[in-house]
Amino acid sequence: MPSLERVRVALRGLVRLTGREGQAIVYTDFEDTLDGVRDVALARVVPGLDRRAFRERLFGFLDGRSDVALHKLRTGRPLTQVDLDQLQEALTSAGGVDAAQLHAEAAGAGGLGRLVRSIVGMERSAVEEALADFVSAPGFTHRQHAFVDLVVQQLTLAGYLDPRRLYEDPFDGVAPEGPDAIFSDAQVTDLIARIRRVDDSADPVAGSVSA
C-alpha cells in the first residue's frame, strides 16, 4: 500500500499533461431503484465508537497518575500481579470503569498490563535503554540508527510493536526491502527479541516483590 500511494502521488503531476483531444463524452442514464422512505432501527451502541470512548476514558483517568503499576509499565520494570490488581481496583473504583468491559478489553489486548501500556505508552528513556547496546555496536550506520529510532518512537507512543510491522510503513521509508536489507540476520533476530522482551515486561512476574 505505501508503494501504491507513492505511485499515485507521482502520477498526479503527470495527469495534467494528458491531452483532452479525441476524448468521447460519456453520458449516464441510471434508473432510480431506491425504495420508499421507511423507519430503520439503529443499534444504540456502535462497537468501534464504544471501544474508542472506553479507551479515551481510561486515558483520561490514567493520565498524570503515579501509581506503582503505571510507573513500572511505562519504564518496563518487572511488576507483580498485586500491582495489576491494585491498578484494576483503582480503575473500577476511583475511575468508575465498568469491570466487565475492562476484563473484556484486557483479554483482547493480552492482559491488563498490555491494555494499559497501549494507552499510556512508555518512557522514551526506558525504550532507549532496552536498545542501547544494540545501537552501540561498532560500524552502526546512519540508516540503521534511523530505523531503530522509528522502533523507539513506536514503542514510546503505543507501548507495543508487532515485529511484522518492521516490513511496513513507516519502516519501509528507511528500508523499503525490510530490515534484512540493512541488518545482518543475527541483528534482525536480536532486534525482534528485544522488542518482544519489552512487550513481555507488561506481564506480571511470579515471585517478584512489589516496590
XYZ file of C-alpha atoms in Angstrom:
211
model
C 0.000 0.000 0.000
C 2.724 2.585 0.775
C 4.305 1.876 -2.630
C 0.970 2.323 -4.406
C 0.418 5.600 -2.583
C 3.809 6.895 -3.747
C 2.917 5.935 -7.330
C -0.431 7.721 -7.051
C 1.207 10.907 -5.812
C 3.833 10.753 -8.556
C 1.166 10.308 -11.270
C -0.746 13.381 -10.135
C 1.932 15.592 -11.640
C 1.634 13.811 -14.995
C -2.148 13.803 -15.389
C -2.243 17.452 -16.422
C -0.072 16.566 -19.419
C -2.673 14.161 -20.771
C -4.266 15.626 -23.911
C -8.023 16.003 -23.997
C -8.349 15.788 -27.776
C -10.397 12.907 -29.020
C -11.944 12.084 -25.664
C -15.532 10.941 -26.073
C -18.230 12.435 -23.882
C -19.842 9.795 -21.708
C -23.484 10.130 -20.713
C -25.152 8.111 -17.965
C -28.800 7.208 -17.679
C -29.465 5.282 -14.490
C -32.891 4.309 -13.296
C -33.617 5.148 -9.662
C -34.226 1.864 -7.857
C -34.437 3.215 -4.307
C -37.347 2.049 -2.185
C -39.695 4.393 -0.409
C -38.824 6.041 2.864
C -39.131 3.758 5.875
C -38.070 3.769 9.518
C -34.893 1.844 10.338
C -33.990 0.730 13.843
C -30.395 1.686 14.662
C -28.268 -0.051 17.266
C -27.789 2.139 20.337
C -24.078 1.299 20.652
C -21.557 1.242 17.815
C -18.787 -1.216 18.879
C -15.933 0.728 17.307
C -17.007 4.069 18.743
C -17.852 2.486 22.097
C -14.388 0.926 22.322
C -12.701 4.207 21.429
C -14.743 6.053 24.058
C -13.762 3.406 26.597
C -10.049 3.815 25.846
C -10.358 7.596 25.981
C -11.993 7.289 29.386
C -9.126 5.107 30.596
C -6.576 7.585 29.293
C -8.389 10.478 30.954
C -8.189 8.697 34.310
C -4.641 7.359 33.939
C -3.017 10.483 32.511
C -0.895 12.146 35.146
C -1.293 9.416 37.771
C 1.767 7.983 39.532
C 0.578 4.504 40.524
C 3.325 1.929 41.083
C 1.993 -0.320 38.313
C 1.772 2.590 35.862
C 5.356 3.596 36.580
C 6.548 0.029 36.037
C 4.593 -0.313 32.798
C 5.969 2.962 31.448
C 9.552 2.078 32.353
C 9.484 -1.647 31.542
C 10.317 -2.654 35.120
C 9.082 -6.037 36.407
C 5.650 -5.850 38.014
C 3.630 -8.277 40.107
C 0.073 -9.497 39.968
C -0.517 -7.425 43.110
C 0.485 -4.317 41.156
C -2.049 -5.115 38.432
C -4.767 -5.986 40.957
C -4.286 -2.612 42.638
C -4.406 -0.865 39.278
C -7.603 -2.692 38.354
C -9.133 -1.718 41.697
C -8.266 1.925 41.073
C -9.823 1.808 37.601
C -13.070 0.204 38.705
C -13.487 2.210 41.924
C -11.954 5.678 41.638
C -12.051 5.581 37.841
C -15.612 4.285 37.626
C -14.686 1.890 34.804
C -17.089 -0.987 34.157
C -15.389 -4.137 35.456
C -16.874 -6.449 32.808
C -15.808 -4.206 29.923
C -12.357 -3.740 31.449
C -11.974 -7.518 31.684
C -13.078 -7.976 28.058
C -10.745 -5.260 26.741
C -7.841 -6.625 28.799
C -8.447 -10.149 27.474
C -8.433 -8.848 23.907
C -5.172 -6.957 24.498
C -3.381 -9.912 26.076
C -3.702 -8.779 29.670
C -4.384 -5.661 31.726
C -0.733 -4.633 31.590
C -0.687 -4.619 27.801
C -4.029 -2.807 27.619
C -2.901 -0.019 29.935
C 0.515 0.295 28.292
C -1.113 0.583 24.854
C -2.979 3.607 26.221
C -0.279 5.375 28.255
C 2.759 4.335 26.179
C 6.292 4.073 27.550
C 9.005 6.471 28.601
C 11.404 7.025 25.722
C 14.423 6.728 28.002
C 13.290 3.238 29.054
C 12.942 2.093 25.439
C 16.314 3.590 24.519
C 17.891 1.771 27.446
C 16.484 -1.554 26.179
C 18.184 -0.931 22.814
C 21.299 0.910 23.998
C 23.892 -1.821 23.498
C 22.246 -2.827 20.211
C 22.831 0.566 18.581
C 26.284 0.947 20.137
C 27.700 -1.927 18.085
C 30.768 -0.969 16.006
C 30.019 0.138 12.460
C 26.371 1.042 13.062
C 25.275 3.109 10.042
C 23.066 6.196 9.751
C 20.239 4.161 8.161
C 20.407 1.626 10.950
C 20.193 4.405 13.541
C 17.217 5.911 11.693
C 15.471 2.529 11.605
C 15.993 1.874 15.319
C 14.825 5.411 16.110
C 11.492 4.522 14.449
C 11.307 1.434 16.667
C 11.861 3.651 19.712
C 9.166 6.080 18.550
C 6.588 3.325 18.027
C 7.272 1.684 21.389
C 7.186 5.054 23.156
C 3.833 6.017 21.678
C 1.999 2.681 21.629
C 3.930 0.610 24.173
C 3.948 -2.302 21.716
C 5.276 -3.134 18.274
C 4.369 -6.201 16.245
C 7.674 -7.345 14.647
C 5.835 -7.884 11.349
C 5.403 -4.121 11.116
C 9.160 -3.759 10.653
C 8.450 -4.542 6.985
C 5.669 -1.961 6.683
C 5.093 1.776 6.993
C 6.860 3.793 8.400
C 9.861 1.454 8.438
C 9.820 0.863 4.682
C 10.667 4.532 4.272
C 14.119 3.749 5.671
C 14.430 0.156 4.448
C 11.968 -0.491 1.554
C 13.039 -4.152 1.377
C 12.770 -4.686 5.117
C 15.281 -4.694 7.972
C 17.096 -7.668 6.399
C 18.470 -5.255 3.788
C 20.328 -3.095 6.329
C 20.935 -5.509 9.227
C 22.551 -8.932 9.393
C 20.375 -11.958 10.172
C 21.784 -12.029 13.702
C 20.969 -8.334 14.202
C 17.379 -8.757 12.962
C 16.903 -11.705 15.316
C 18.367 -9.705 18.203
C 16.190 -6.645 17.454
C 12.998 -8.711 17.316
C 13.937 -10.481 20.560
C 14.409 -7.112 22.281
C 11.057 -5.841 21.016
C 9.371 -8.970 22.369
C 11.103 -8.615 25.732
C 9.745 -5.087 26.014
C 6.265 -6.422 25.267
C 6.627 -9.288 27.751
C 7.539 -6.830 30.510
C 3.827 -5.901 30.640
C 3.132 -9.375 32.127
C 3.344 -9.891 35.900
C 6.429 -11.770 37.067
C 5.731 -14.539 39.536
C 7.596 -14.124 42.801
C 8.745 -10.548 42.176
C 8.360 -8.073 45.010
C 6.205 -5.017 44.541
C 8.064 -1.775 45.214
